[in-house]
mmCIF file of C-alpha atoms and ligand atoms in Angstrom:
data_model
loop_
_atom_site.group_PDB
_atom_site.id
_atom_site.type_symbol
_atom_site.label_atom_id
_atom_site.label_comp_id
_atom_site.label_asym_id
_atom_site.label_seq_id
_atom_site.Cartn_x
_atom_site.Cartn_y
_atom_site.Cartn_z
ATOM 1 C CA MET A 1492 130.298 139.437 199.334
ATOM 2 C CA ALA A 1493 128.972 140.660 202.378
ATOM 3 C CA HIS A 1494 132.091 142.156 203.938
ATOM 4 C CA LYS A 1495 131.075 145.017 206.089
ATOM 5 C CA ARG A 1496 133.301 147.683 207.768
ATOM 6 C CA GLY A 1497 132.213 149.245 211.153
ATOM 7 C CA SER A 1498 131.215 146.271 213.119
ATOM 8 C CA GLY A 1499 134.366 146.863 215.377
ATOM 9 C CA SER A 1500 135.534 143.307 214.647
ATOM 10 C CA THR A 1501 138.809 144.024 213.382
ATOM 11 C CA PRO A 1502 141.660 145.350 215.476
ATOM 12 C CA LEU A 1503 141.608 148.407 213.244
ATOM 13 C CA ASP A 1504 138.505 148.872 213.762
ATOM 14 C CA ARG A 1505 139.210 148.616 217.637
ATOM 15 C CA LEU A 1506 142.255 151.237 217.635
ATOM 16 C CA THR A 1507 140.380 153.495 215.480
ATOM 17 C CA SER A 1508 137.387 153.915 218.114
ATOM 18 C CA HIS A 1509 140.306 153.901 220.641
ATOM 19 C CA TYR A 1510 141.548 156.935 219.317
ATOM 20 C CA ASP A 1511 138.677 158.384 218.928
ATOM 21 C CA ASP A 1512 137.790 158.846 222.536
ATOM 22 C CA VAL A 1513 141.066 159.929 223.689
ATOM 23 C CA ASP A 1514 142.872 163.535 222.848
ATOM 24 C CA LEU A 1515 140.914 165.045 220.467
ATOM 25 C CA ARG A 1516 141.879 168.431 221.749
ATOM 26 C CA CYS A 1517 143.866 170.544 219.745
ATOM 27 C CA PRO A 1518 147.093 171.086 220.875
ATOM 28 C CA SER A 1519 147.603 173.991 218.765
ATOM 29 C CA CYS A 1520 144.299 176.055 219.383
ATOM 30 C CA GLY A 1521 142.576 173.995 222.211
ATOM 31 C CA TYR A 1522 140.009 173.499 219.865
ATOM 32 C CA GLU A 1523 137.997 169.876 221.077
ATOM 33 C CA ASP A 1524 136.803 167.893 217.964
ATOM 34 C CA ASP A 1525 133.762 165.954 219.406
ATOM 35 C CA GLU A 1526 132.729 165.519 215.152
ATOM 36 C CA GLY A 1527 135.869 164.102 214.121
ATOM 37 C CA GLY A 1528 138.506 161.843 215.114
ATOM 38 C CA TRP A 1529 141.757 159.617 214.351
ATOM 39 C CA LYS A 1530 141.778 158.638 211.098
ATOM 40 C CA ALA A 1531 143.706 155.426 210.573
ATOM 41 C CA GLU A 1532 145.357 154.080 207.579
ATOM 42 C CA THR A 1533 147.255 150.595 207.321
ATOM 43 C CA ASN A 1534 150.137 149.157 204.986
ATOM 44 C CA GLY A 1535 149.680 146.373 207.267
ATOM 45 C CA ASP A 1536 152.328 146.422 209.879
ATOM 46 C CA THR A 1537 152.241 150.260 210.812
ATOM 47 C CA VAL A 1538 149.143 152.141 211.521
ATOM 48 C CA LEU A 1539 149.262 156.240 210.859
ATOM 49 C CA TYR A 1540 146.802 158.088 212.328
ATOM 50 C CA ARG A 1541 145.924 161.389 211.594
ATOM 51 C CA HIS A 1542 143.527 164.327 212.849
ATOM 52 C CA ILE A 1543 142.953 167.804 211.575
ATOM 53 C CA CYS A 1544 142.092 170.034 213.094
ATOM 54 C CA PRO A 1545 138.884 171.582 211.691
ATOM 55 C CA SER A 1546 139.470 175.354 213.862
ATOM 56 C CA CYS A 1547 142.704 175.366 213.123
ATOM 57 C CA GLY A 1548 143.886 173.092 210.498
ATOM 58 C CA SER A 1549 147.069 171.714 212.236
ATOM 59 C CA ILE A 1550 147.872 168.223 211.287
ATOM 60 C CA ARG A 1551 148.959 165.631 214.231
ATOM 61 C CA LYS A 1552 150.495 161.915 213.166
ATOM 62 C CA ARG A 1553 150.728 159.173 215.146
ATOM 63 C CA THR A 1554 152.248 155.656 214.235
ATOM 64 C CA LEU A 1555 151.278 152.681 215.394
ATOM 65 C CA LYS A 1556 153.467 149.094 214.579
ATOM 66 C CA LEU A 1557 150.939 146.620 214.726
ATOM 67 C CA ARG A 1558 153.801 143.811 214.930
ATOM 68 C CA SER A 1559 157.406 143.577 216.043
HETATM 69 ZN ZN1 ZN B 1161 143.414 173.292 215.960
#
């Protein structure tokens, strides 16, 4: 099987890269995480995004409904 990840061809990949470009500045300490990004997980109908600030350790979470 030749299933590859990271090609940007799935909706989740597009959503992940969307969040990679925005809001990487920590609201707690102001650190801008250029190296990091939002990590996405999905359970089928909801995507959970998580970002951990490497400077102060603050964790931010966002959820997004894929379908209603
Ligand atoms: Zn921070």
